[in-house]
Amino acid sequence: MRAAIFYGPKQPLKVEEVPTPKPGPGEILVKVAACGVCHTDMHYIDHGVPTFKPPPMILGHEASGTVAELGEGVTKWKLDDRVLLPAVLSCGVCPSCRIGRENICDNMKMFGNHVDGAYAEYVLAPAKDALSVPEDVPLIEGSIIADAISTPYHAVVNRAKVKPGDWVAVFGCGGVGINCVQVAAAVGASVIAVDLMPEKLEFAKMLGAQETINPAEIDKGRVDKAIRKMIGDGVDIAFECIGNPKTIVDAYNTIKKGGTCVVVGYTHLPAEIPVAKTMFFEQSLIGSLGCRPVDYPRIIEMARIGKIKVKELVTGSFGLDGINDAFDLLRNNDPKTLRSVIIP
Ligand code: APR
């Protein structure tokens, strides 16, 4: 099969012919329909974050496809079934899994990190973890449910428990933040989208944002003041989807008494949270990681009935040979790009 091979940081992926893997007991071989191009891969390619499986290996963790071969003992699937592969696989038996928090599984395995991923014609997956994709969810664009939509779903629904009528601020409207906007809007919140790029704010409006704020266009970039002027108080919930210590503090400062700030973006740096407010105003700062397997069928159903848009989110598609161009769009924060997919 053809695959884009990751040889290590600071070098482009190389498209090569490699042996097609054989499914072992309990596994399926999936013919990849599409794999979303995610910021997480940039951490390995550009910033030297090590992958658990040492290179050479295949990245890509946001995949959909069809079942191409069944390993021994697999009865759940048949050939050509349409499947979605969750980005992260959980063990099901560790203490976190046992209390229903599989997204923080002690033994989690991620495609394109611990095991070979889906920037390839085929990928192996445990049969028990694949999810069925109905005919009326497009298989190619549906691939982005595996991470770009599921991670925001977990943040909005499970961690923040956003309710209809809540005011929500979303800092950063890239691949992750834009889906916080659309999921929060889908569950009935009034959403204020915050981004430095006017194009991203336009996308946010298209996907349900009530209001938008560009920090570059307001006095001293004070989003907290702008929000209080706009709605008379702070927001119930703020999501930080950038991964920047400063914007985490900015997001925190937009919440009202009793409000919650959810950190969705990743940074290894510390942030200076005003903990006096945490105590005195009973505010919360919480994190959010990935998504639990139990939620995927709900997300797929929301996509099927159009409550969550997927087609609109995919702004570009590339063959394996164009994969480095797709990463360039992400690297350069291309204003017209929300999510690119690779169609091997
Ligand atoms: N203020 C407002 N918006 C900002 C700022 C800022 N200071 N800095 C960057 N942004 C916006 C960018 O314009 C872009 O639209 O944040 C968005 C980031 O989007 P992407 O680069 O597409 O990143 P994404 O894939 O959404 O990931 C965001 O989540 O999962 C983590 O590792 C990931 O930390 C990263 C974060």
mmCIF file of C-alpha atoms and ligand atoms in Angstrom:
data_model
loop_
_atom_site.group_PDB
_atom_site.id
_atom_site.type_symbol
_atom_site.label_atom_id
_atom_site.label_comp_id
_atom_site.label_asym_id
_atom_site.label_seq_id
_atom_site.Cartn_x
_atom_site.Cartn_y
_atom_site.Cartn_z
ATOM 1 C CA MET A 1 0.000 0.000 0.000
ATOM 2 C CA ARG A 2 1.014 3.662 -0.293
ATOM 3 C CA ALA A 3 1.538 5.595 2.936
ATOM 4 C CA ALA A 4 2.989 8.951 4.050
ATOM 5 C CA ILE A 5 5.879 8.013 6.319
ATOM 6 C CA PHE A 6 7.027 10.163 9.235
ATOM 7 C CA TYR A 7 10.820 9.818 9.562
ATOM 8 C CA GLY A 8 11.247 12.366 12.367
ATOM 9 C CA PRO A 9 10.814 16.038 13.220
ATOM 10 C CA LYS A 10 11.674 18.917 10.867
ATOM 11 C CA GLN A 11 11.312 16.866 7.704
ATOM 12 C CA PRO A 12 8.439 16.451 5.279
ATOM 13 C CA LEU A 13 6.463 13.211 5.244
ATOM 14 C CA LYS A 14 7.582 10.833 2.470
ATOM 15 C CA VAL A 15 5.069 8.911 0.398
ATOM 16 C CA GLU A 16 6.295 5.352 -0.084
ATOM 17 C CA GLU A 17 5.155 1.819 -0.857
ATOM 18 C CA VAL A 18 5.014 -0.282 2.353
ATOM 19 C CA PRO A 19 3.547 -3.731 3.116
ATOM 20 C CA THR A 20 -0.212 -3.706 3.704
ATOM 21 C CA PRO A 21 -0.739 -4.865 7.317
ATOM 22 C CA LYS A 22 -2.642 -8.099 8.041
ATOM 23 C CA PRO A 23 -5.382 -7.991 10.679
ATOM 24 C CA GLY A 24 -4.693 -10.170 13.714
ATOM 25 C CA PRO A 25 -7.359 -11.744 15.941
ATOM 26 C CA GLY A 26 -10.021 -9.174 16.858
ATOM 27 C CA GLU A 27 -8.753 -6.652 14.313
ATOM 28 C CA ILE A 28 -10.082 -5.244 11.057
ATOM 29 C CA LEU A 29 -8.215 -3.796 8.124
ATOM 30 C CA VAL A 30 -9.833 -0.518 7.082
ATOM 31 C CA LYS A 31 -9.515 0.958 3.591
ATOM 32 C CA VAL A 32 -9.097 4.622 4.459
ATOM 33 C CA ALA A 33 -11.714 6.913 2.874
ATOM 34 C CA ALA A 34 -10.274 10.074 4.453
ATOM 35 C CA CYS A 35 -8.113 11.230 7.340
ATOM 36 C CA GLY A 36 -8.339 14.744 8.778
ATOM 37 C CA VAL A 37 -5.197 16.875 9.046
ATOM 38 C CA CYS A 38 -4.873 17.923 12.680
ATOM 39 C CA HIS A 39 -2.781 20.388 14.662
ATOM 40 C CA THR A 40 -1.623 17.535 16.919
ATOM 41 C CA ASP A 41 0.497 16.145 14.050
ATOM 42 C CA MET A 42 2.288 19.498 13.880
ATOM 43 C CA HIS A 43 3.549 18.897 17.424
ATOM 44 C CA TYR A 44 5.399 15.788 16.127
ATOM 45 C CA ILE A 45 6.476 17.192 12.768
ATOM 46 C CA ASP A 46 7.420 20.762 13.688
ATOM 47 C CA HIS A 47 7.983 20.828 17.445
ATOM 48 C CA GLY A 48 9.718 17.516 18.097
ATOM 49 C CA VAL A 49 7.116 16.081 20.493
ATOM 50 C CA PRO A 50 8.028 12.368 20.396
ATOM 51 C CA THR A 51 5.578 9.774 19.120
ATOM 52 C CA PHE A 52 5.200 6.682 21.343
ATOM 53 C CA LYS A 53 5.941 4.453 18.353
ATOM 54 C CA PRO A 54 9.357 5.619 17.181
ATOM 55 C CA PRO A 55 9.699 6.717 13.541
ATOM 56 C CA PRO A 56 9.553 5.579 10.822
ATOM 57 C CA MET A 57 5.805 5.382 11.364
ATOM 58 C CA ILE A 58 2.507 6.549 9.902
ATOM 59 C CA LEU A 59 0.688 9.536 11.448
ATOM 60 C CA GLY A 60 -3.035 10.320 11.123
ATOM 61 C CA HIS A 61 -5.716 9.842 13.793
ATOM 62 C CA GLU A 62 -8.946 11.221 12.295
ATOM 63 C CA ALA A 63 -10.064 8.504 9.924
ATOM 64 C CA SER A 64 -13.079 6.976 8.249
ATOM 65 C CA GLY A 65 -13.207 4.128 5.760
ATOM 66 C CA THR A 66 -14.630 0.762 4.811
ATOM 67 C CA VAL A 67 -13.865 -2.675 6.190
ATOM 68 C CA ALA A 68 -11.443 -4.403 3.817
ATOM 69 C CA GLU A 69 -10.461 -7.558 5.745
ATOM 70 C CA LEU A 70 -11.564 -9.300 8.930
ATOM 71 C CA GLY A 71 -9.164 -10.748 11.504
ATOM 72 C CA GLU A 72 -9.836 -14.064 13.221
ATOM 73 C CA GLY A 73 -12.920 -14.065 15.439
ATOM 74 C CA VAL A 74 -14.404 -10.794 14.155
ATOM 75 C CA THR A 75 -18.149 -11.178 13.753
ATOM 76 C CA LYS A 76 -19.326 -7.594 14.325
ATOM 77 C CA TRP A 77 -18.346 -6.344 10.861
ATOM 78 C CA LYS A 78 -18.585 -7.494 7.258
ATOM 79 C CA LEU A 79 -16.620 -6.397 4.206
ATOM 80 C CA ASP A 80 -17.373 -2.862 2.893
ATOM 81 C CA ASP A 81 -19.096 -1.742 6.118
ATOM 82 C CA ARG A 82 -18.653 2.020 6.608
ATOM 83 C CA VAL A 83 -16.694 2.830 9.765
ATOM 84 C CA LEU A 84 -15.283 5.715 11.786
ATOM 85 C CA LEU A 85 -12.168 5.129 13.887
ATOM 86 C CA PRO A 86 -12.017 7.086 17.156
ATOM 87 C CA ALA A 87 -8.726 8.970 17.504
ATOM 88 C CA VAL A 88 -7.941 7.346 20.850
ATOM 89 C CA LEU A 89 -8.434 3.725 21.846
ATOM 90 C CA SER A 90 -9.173 2.886 25.490
ATOM 91 C CA CYS A 91 -8.466 -0.380 27.340
ATOM 92 C CA GLY A 92 -11.835 -0.720 29.073
ATOM 93 C CA VAL A 93 -10.370 -2.216 32.263
ATOM 94 C CA CYS A 94 -8.242 0.464 33.996
ATOM 95 C CA PRO A 95 -9.724 2.468 36.910
ATOM 96 C CA SER A 96 -10.558 5.460 34.665
ATOM 97 C CA CYS A 97 -12.319 3.254 32.105
ATOM 98 C CA ARG A 98 -14.179 1.430 34.872
ATOM 99 C CA ILE A 99 -15.782 4.676 36.073
ATOM 100 C CA GLY A 100 -16.776 5.671 32.538
ATOM 101 C CA ARG A 101 -13.948 8.115 31.886
ATOM 102 C CA GLU A 102 -12.363 6.203 29.004
ATOM 103 C CA ASN A 103 -11.051 9.424 27.463
ATOM 104 C CA ILE A 104 -8.449 9.550 30.245
ATOM 105 C CA CYS A 105 -7.691 5.804 30.036
ATOM 106 C CA ASP A 106 -4.434 4.827 31.783
ATOM 107 C CA ASN A 107 -3.468 2.680 28.778
ATOM 108 C CA MET A 108 -4.778 4.848 25.946
ATOM 109 C CA LYS A 109 -3.445 4.237 22.460
ATOM 110 C CA MET A 110 -3.714 6.831 19.774
ATOM 111 C CA PHE A 111 -3.638 6.210 16.037
ATOM 112 C CA GLY A 112 -0.646 7.918 14.476
ATOM 113 C CA ASN A 113 1.151 8.026 17.830
ATOM 114 C CA HIS A 114 1.215 4.678 19.679
ATOM 115 C CA VAL A 115 0.235 2.686 16.571
ATOM 116 C CA ASP A 116 0.362 3.392 12.832
ATOM 117 C CA GLY A 117 -2.286 5.862 11.711
ATOM 118 C CA ALA A 118 -4.315 6.577 8.626
ATOM 119 C CA TYR A 119 -2.253 8.730 6.273
ATOM 120 C CA ALA A 120 -2.170 5.543 4.234
ATOM 121 C CA GLU A 121 -4.377 3.461 1.969
ATOM 122 C CA TYR A 122 -5.110 1.030 4.788
ATOM 123 C CA VAL A 123 -5.031 1.066 8.594
ATOM 124 C CA LEU A 124 -5.483 -1.677 11.200
ATOM 125 C CA ALA A 125 -8.000 -1.159 14.006
ATOM 126 C CA PRO A 126 -9.456 -3.185 16.871
ATOM 127 C CA ALA A 127 -12.893 -4.353 15.661
ATOM 128 C CA LYS A 128 -14.476 -3.455 19.025
ATOM 129 C CA ASP A 129 -13.544 0.222 18.733
ATOM 130 C CA ALA A 130 -14.745 1.014 15.192
ATOM 131 C CA LEU A 131 -18.070 2.823 14.875
ATOM 132 C CA SER A 132 -20.718 2.410 12.229
ATOM 133 C CA VAL A 133 -21.288 5.356 9.857
ATOM 134 C CA PRO A 134 -24.826 5.495 8.400
ATOM 135 C CA GLU A 135 -25.301 6.003 4.637
ATOM 136 C CA ASP A 136 -26.578 9.557 5.129
ATOM 137 C CA VAL A 137 -23.394 10.762 6.843
ATOM 138 C CA PRO A 138 -20.775 11.483 4.151
ATOM 139 C CA LEU A 139 -17.859 9.108 4.691
ATOM 140 C CA ILE A 140 -15.118 11.526 3.623
ATOM 141 C CA GLU A 141 -16.211 14.593 5.552
ATOM 142 C CA GLY A 142 -17.474 12.366 8.378
ATOM 143 C CA SER A 143 -13.842 11.489 9.148
ATOM 144 C CA ILE A 144 -13.462 14.726 11.108
ATOM 145 C CA ILE A 145 -15.978 13.495 13.687
ATOM 146 C CA ALA A 146 -13.131 11.278 14.975
ATOM 147 C CA ASP A 147 -11.373 14.213 16.654
ATOM 148 C CA ALA A 148 -12.199 17.737 15.432
ATOM 149 C CA ILE A 149 -15.848 17.299 16.413
ATOM 150 C CA SER A 150 -15.704 14.701 19.186
ATOM 151 C CA THR A 151 -13.195 16.621 21.339
ATOM 152 C CA PRO A 152 -15.337 19.802 21.389
ATOM 153 C CA TYR A 153 -18.464 17.681 21.989
ATOM 154 C CA HIS A 154 -16.922 16.232 25.156
ATOM 155 C CA ALA A 155 -15.749 19.687 26.291
ATOM 156 C CA VAL A 156 -19.163 21.295 25.749
ATOM 157 C CA VAL A 157 -21.510 18.501 26.797
ATOM 158 C CA ASN A 158 -19.657 16.496 29.444
ATOM 159 C CA ARG A 159 -17.111 18.843 30.956
ATOM 160 C CA ALA A 160 -18.842 22.241 30.792
ATOM 161 C CA LYS A 161 -22.390 20.826 30.758
ATOM 162 C CA VAL A 162 -23.538 23.763 28.630
ATOM 163 C CA LYS A 163 -27.280 24.393 28.933
ATOM 164 C CA PRO A 164 -29.743 26.123 26.608
ATOM 165 C CA GLY A 165 -29.615 29.856 27.253
ATOM 166 C CA ASP A 166 -26.057 29.879 28.609
ATOM 167 C CA TRP A 167 -23.693 32.543 27.352
ATOM 168 C CA VAL A 168 -20.512 30.904 26.078
ATOM 169 C CA ALA A 169 -17.236 32.444 24.840
ATOM 170 C CA VAL A 170 -14.953 30.418 22.570
ATOM 171 C CA PHE A 171 -11.372 31.644 22.286
ATOM 172 C CA GLY A 172 -9.797 30.447 19.017
ATOM 173 C CA CYS A 173 -11.965 29.357 16.097
ATOM 174 C CA GLY A 174 -9.613 26.954 14.337
ATOM 175 C CA GLY A 175 -10.347 23.272 13.756
ATOM 176 C CA VAL A 176 -11.161 22.645 17.435
ATOM 177 C CA GLY A 177 -12.696 25.975 18.498
ATOM 178 C CA ILE A 178 -15.057 26.250 15.532
ATOM 179 C CA ASN A 179 -16.615 22.977 16.639
ATOM 180 C CA CYS A 180 -16.961 24.210 20.220
ATOM 181 C CA VAL A 181 -18.915 27.052 18.615
ATOM 182 C CA GLN A 182 -21.184 24.759 16.633
ATOM 183 C CA VAL A 183 -21.762 22.167 19.372
ATOM 184 C CA ALA A 184 -22.476 24.872 21.997
ATOM 185 C CA ALA A 185 -24.888 26.549 19.555
ATOM 186 C CA ALA A 186 -26.487 23.165 18.791
ATOM 187 C CA VAL A 187 -27.258 22.583 22.473
ATOM 188 C CA GLY A 188 -28.881 26.006 22.713
ATOM 189 C CA ALA A 189 -26.195 28.350 24.035
ATOM 190 C CA SER A 190 -25.595 31.918 22.857
ATOM 191 C CA VAL A 191 -22.015 31.881 21.616
ATOM 192 C CA ILE A 192 -19.447 34.677 21.421
ATOM 193 C CA ALA A 193 -16.610 33.633 19.082
ATOM 194 C CA VAL A 194 -13.167 35.182 19.637
ATOM 195 C CA ASP A 195 -10.392 35.027 17.036
ATOM 196 C CA LEU A 196 -7.738 37.272 15.510
ATOM 197 C CA MET A 197 -8.724 36.347 11.955
ATOM 198 C CA PRO A 198 -11.875 37.884 10.455
ATOM 199 C CA GLU A 199 -12.294 34.866 8.151
ATOM 200 C CA LYS A 200 -12.462 32.474 11.127
ATOM 201 C CA LEU A 201 -15.055 34.714 12.764
ATOM 202 C CA GLU A 202 -17.130 34.571 9.565
ATOM 203 C CA PHE A 203 -16.991 30.758 9.719
ATOM 204 C CA ALA A 204 -18.026 30.961 13.378
ATOM 205 C CA LYS A 205 -21.093 33.033 12.463
ATOM 206 C CA MET A 206 -21.991 30.544 9.747
ATOM 207 C CA LEU A 207 -21.832 27.762 12.356
ATOM 208 C CA GLY A 208 -24.055 29.450 14.918
ATOM 209 C CA ALA A 209 -22.107 32.154 16.788
ATOM 210 C CA GLN A 210 -24.364 34.931 18.037
ATOM 211 C CA GLU A 211 -21.579 37.499 18.403
ATOM 212 C CA THR A 212 -17.926 37.768 17.393
ATOM 213 C CA ILE A 213 -14.967 39.630 18.875
ATOM 214 C CA ASN A 214 -11.599 40.225 17.244
ATOM 215 C CA PRO A 215 -9.156 41.132 20.067
ATOM 216 C CA ALA A 216 -6.997 43.002 17.519
ATOM 217 C CA GLU A 217 -9.853 45.408 16.859
ATOM 218 C CA ILE A 218 -10.796 46.340 20.450
ATOM 219 C CA ASP A 219 -9.224 48.616 23.062
ATOM 220 C CA LYS A 220 -6.090 46.950 24.525
ATOM 221 C CA GLY A 221 -7.436 43.572 23.370
ATOM 222 C CA ARG A 222 -9.663 43.456 26.513
ATOM 223 C CA VAL A 223 -12.141 40.758 25.507
ATOM 224 C CA ASP A 224 -13.457 40.598 29.100
ATOM 225 C CA LYS A 225 -14.485 44.266 28.981
ATOM 226 C CA ALA A 226 -15.961 43.926 25.501
ATOM 227 C CA ILE A 227 -18.083 40.969 26.631
ATOM 228 C CA ARG A 228 -19.349 42.721 29.778
ATOM 229 C CA LYS A 229 -20.288 45.728 27.640
ATOM 230 C CA MET A 230 -22.026 43.431 25.151
ATOM 231 C CA ILE A 231 -24.097 41.235 27.515
ATOM 232 C CA GLY A 232 -23.998 43.108 30.852
ATOM 233 C CA ASP A 233 -22.061 40.397 32.715
ATOM 234 C CA GLY A 234 -19.445 37.736 32.148
ATOM 235 C CA VAL A 235 -20.212 34.490 30.322
ATOM 236 C CA ASP A 236 -21.354 31.291 32.016
ATOM 237 C CA ILE A 237 -18.634 29.281 30.308
ATOM 238 C CA ALA A 238 -15.455 30.142 28.388
ATOM 239 C CA PHE A 239 -13.524 27.641 26.257
ATOM 240 C CA GLU A 240 -9.856 28.229 25.448
ATOM 241 C CA CYS A 241 -9.105 26.455 22.167
ATOM 242 C CA ILE A 242 -5.740 28.021 21.297
ATOM 243 C CA GLY A 243 -3.235 26.619 23.774
ATOM 244 C CA ASN A 244 -1.673 29.894 24.935
ATOM 245 C CA PRO A 245 -1.145 30.813 28.643
ATOM 246 C CA LYS A 246 -2.204 34.415 27.972
ATOM 247 C CA THR A 247 -5.473 33.523 26.254
ATOM 248 C CA ILE A 248 -6.227 30.969 28.985
ATOM 249 C CA VAL A 249 -6.078 33.852 31.503
ATOM 250 C CA ASP A 250 -8.051 36.099 29.113
ATOM 251 C CA ALA A 251 -10.720 33.418 28.774
ATOM 252 C CA TYR A 252 -10.826 32.946 32.562
ATOM 253 C CA ASN A 253 -11.387 36.682 33.023
ATOM 254 C CA THR A 254 -14.506 36.622 30.829
ATOM 255 C CA ILE A 255 -16.478 34.275 33.114
ATOM 256 C CA LYS A 256 -19.042 35.560 35.594
ATOM 257 C CA LYS A 257 -19.485 34.638 39.259
ATOM 258 C CA GLY A 258 -19.921 30.876 39.474
ATOM 259 C CA GLY A 259 -18.696 30.527 35.881
ATOM 260 C CA THR A 260 -16.407 27.899 34.390
ATOM 261 C CA CYS A 261 -13.373 28.186 32.121
ATOM 262 C CA VAL A 262 -12.513 25.045 30.140
ATOM 263 C CA VAL A 263 -8.962 24.538 28.843
ATOM 264 C CA VAL A 264 -9.179 22.639 25.542
ATOM 265 C CA GLY A 265 -6.004 23.954 23.855
ATOM 266 C CA TYR A 266 -2.697 22.412 24.906
ATOM 267 C CA THR A 267 0.304 24.326 26.268
ATOM 268 C CA HIS A 268 3.197 22.981 28.341
ATOM 269 C CA LEU A 269 3.662 26.458 29.882
ATOM 270 C CA PRO A 270 2.072 27.627 33.165
ATOM 271 C CA ALA A 271 -0.718 30.228 33.185
ATOM 272 C CA GLU A 272 -1.254 32.898 35.867
ATOM 273 C CA ILE A 273 -4.839 32.297 36.914
ATOM 274 C CA PRO A 274 -6.258 34.900 39.372
ATOM 275 C CA VAL A 275 -7.121 32.348 42.060
ATOM 276 C CA ALA A 276 -8.577 34.996 44.372
ATOM 277 C CA LYS A 277 -11.500 35.121 41.946
ATOM 278 C CA THR A 278 -11.606 31.325 41.819
ATOM 279 C CA MET A 279 -12.218 31.317 45.564
ATOM 280 C CA PHE A 280 -14.272 34.442 46.088
ATOM 281 C CA PHE A 281 -16.551 34.065 43.043
ATOM 282 C CA GLU A 282 -16.726 30.254 43.191
ATOM 283 C CA GLN A 283 -15.347 29.997 39.663
ATOM 284 C CA SER A 284 -13.952 26.825 38.115
ATOM 285 C CA LEU A 285 -11.021 26.096 35.825
ATOM 286 C CA ILE A 286 -11.253 22.643 34.268
ATOM 287 C CA GLY A 287 -9.542 20.714 31.498
ATOM 288 C CA SER A 288 -10.975 18.626 28.694
ATOM 289 C CA LEU A 289 -9.340 15.830 26.723
ATOM 290 C CA GLY A 290 -10.662 13.837 23.795
ATOM 291 C CA CYS A 291 -13.991 12.072 23.951
ATOM 292 C CA ARG A 292 -15.535 8.928 25.475
ATOM 293 C CA PRO A 293 -16.494 6.057 23.141
ATOM 294 C CA VAL A 294 -20.069 6.133 24.461
ATOM 295 C CA ASP A 295 -20.580 9.598 22.961
ATOM 296 C CA TYR A 296 -19.622 8.815 19.347
ATOM 297 C CA PRO A 297 -23.003 7.357 18.308
ATOM 298 C CA ARG A 298 -24.693 10.521 19.616
ATOM 299 C CA ILE A 299 -22.317 12.746 17.662
ATOM 300 C CA ILE A 300 -22.763 10.685 14.490
ATOM 301 C CA GLU A 301 -26.542 10.997 14.900
ATOM 302 C CA MET A 302 -26.269 14.784 15.353
ATOM 303 C CA ALA A 303 -24.244 14.902 12.124
ATOM 304 C CA ARG A 304 -26.795 12.665 10.370
ATOM 305 C CA ILE A 305 -29.717 14.978 11.149
ATOM 306 C CA GLY A 306 -27.687 18.114 10.413
ATOM 307 C CA LYS A 307 -27.521 19.481 13.983
ATOM 308 C CA ILE A 308 -23.753 19.300 13.587
ATOM 309 C CA LYS A 309 -22.345 20.264 10.190
ATOM 310 C CA VAL A 310 -19.493 18.219 8.756
ATOM 311 C CA LYS A 311 -19.438 19.019 5.011
ATOM 312 C CA GLU A 312 -19.052 22.752 5.694
ATOM 313 C CA LEU A 313 -16.078 22.075 7.955
ATOM 314 C CA VAL A 314 -13.928 20.398 5.326
ATOM 315 C CA THR A 315 -12.352 23.211 3.349
ATOM 316 C CA GLY A 316 -9.824 21.215 1.324
ATOM 317 C CA SER A 317 -8.905 17.691 0.235
ATOM 318 C CA PHE A 318 -5.548 16.334 -0.864
ATOM 319 C CA GLY A 319 -4.179 13.003 -2.088
ATOM 320 C CA LEU A 320 -1.288 11.413 -0.190
ATOM 321 C CA ASP A 321 1.112 13.239 -2.523
ATOM 322 C CA GLY A 322 -0.294 16.596 -1.359
ATOM 323 C CA ILE A 323 -0.031 15.864 2.366
ATOM 324 C CA ASN A 324 2.850 18.286 3.001
ATOM 325 C CA ASP A 325 0.891 21.054 1.220
ATOM 326 C CA ALA A 326 -2.041 20.327 3.553
ATOM 327 C CA PHE A 327 0.284 20.736 6.551
ATOM 328 C CA ASP A 328 1.580 24.018 5.099
ATOM 329 C CA LEU A 329 -1.976 25.427 5.182
ATOM 330 C CA LEU A 330 -2.228 24.553 8.881
ATOM 331 C CA ARG A 331 1.286 25.770 9.622
ATOM 332 C CA ASN A 332 0.562 29.151 8.030
ATOM 333 C CA ASN A 333 -2.882 29.504 9.685
ATOM 334 C CA ASP A 334 -4.464 29.816 6.238
ATOM 335 C CA PRO A 335 -7.534 32.043 6.692
ATOM 336 C CA LYS A 336 -9.683 29.920 4.351
ATOM 337 C CA THR A 337 -8.839 26.593 6.009
ATOM 338 C CA LEU A 338 -10.886 24.991 8.759
ATOM 339 C CA ARG A 339 -10.047 21.328 8.173
ATOM 340 C CA SER A 340 -8.259 19.606 5.310
ATOM 341 C CA VAL A 341 -8.616 15.885 4.710
ATOM 342 C CA ILE A 342 -6.284 13.433 3.032
ATOM 343 C CA ILE A 343 -7.978 11.040 0.608
ATOM 344 C CA PRO A 344 -5.329 8.324 0.085
HETATM 345 N N1 APR B 1 -6.512 35.419 20.241
HETATM 346 C C1 APR B 1 -7.548 34.908 19.539
HETATM 347 N N2 APR B 1 -7.423 33.912 18.631
HETATM 348 C C2 APR B 1 -6.189 33.421 18.432
HETATM 349 C C3 APR B 1 -5.051 33.904 19.137
HETATM 350 C C4 APR B 1 -5.260 34.948 20.076
HETATM 351 N N3 APR B 1 -4.241 35.471 20.780
HETATM 352 N N4 APR B 1 -3.963 33.202 18.721
HETATM 353 C C5 APR B 1 -4.399 32.316 17.805
HETATM 354 N N5 APR B 1 -5.742 32.446 17.625
HETATM 355 C C6 APR B 1 -6.633 31.647 16.742
HETATM 356 C C7 APR B 1 -6.068 31.420 15.352
HETATM 357 O O1 APR B 1 -6.375 32.503 14.482
HETATM 358 C C8 APR B 1 -6.790 30.128 14.933
HETATM 359 O O2 APR B 1 -8.018 30.405 14.285
HETATM 360 O O3 APR B 1 -6.709 30.347 17.302
HETATM 361 C C9 APR B 1 -7.052 29.423 16.267
HETATM 362 C C10 APR B 1 -6.200 28.148 16.464
HETATM 363 O O4 APR B 1 -6.656 27.219 15.545
HETATM 364 P P1 APR B 1 -5.769 26.036 14.858
HETATM 365 O O5 APR B 1 -4.398 26.522 14.590
HETATM 366 O O6 APR B 1 -6.610 25.485 13.733
HETATM 367 O O7 APR B 1 -5.613 24.946 16.012
HETATM 368 P P2 APR B 1 -6.611 23.782 16.429
HETATM 369 O O8 APR B 1 -6.405 22.552 15.583
HETATM 370 O O9 APR B 1 -8.011 24.331 16.530
HETATM 371 O O10 APR B 1 -6.046 23.424 17.887
HETATM 372 C C11 APR B 1 -6.101 24.396 18.944
HETATM 373 O O11 APR B 1 -6.287 22.691 20.602
HETATM 374 O O12 APR B 1 -6.082 20.398 20.589
HETATM 375 C C12 APR B 1 -5.405 21.582 20.816
HETATM 376 O O13 APR B 1 -3.102 21.098 20.265
HETATM 377 C C13 APR B 1 -4.244 21.811 19.881
HETATM 378 O O14 APR B 1 -3.422 23.555 21.259
HETATM 379 C C14 APR B 1 -4.079 23.302 20.037
HETATM 380 C C15 APR B 1 -5.516 23.805 20.187
#
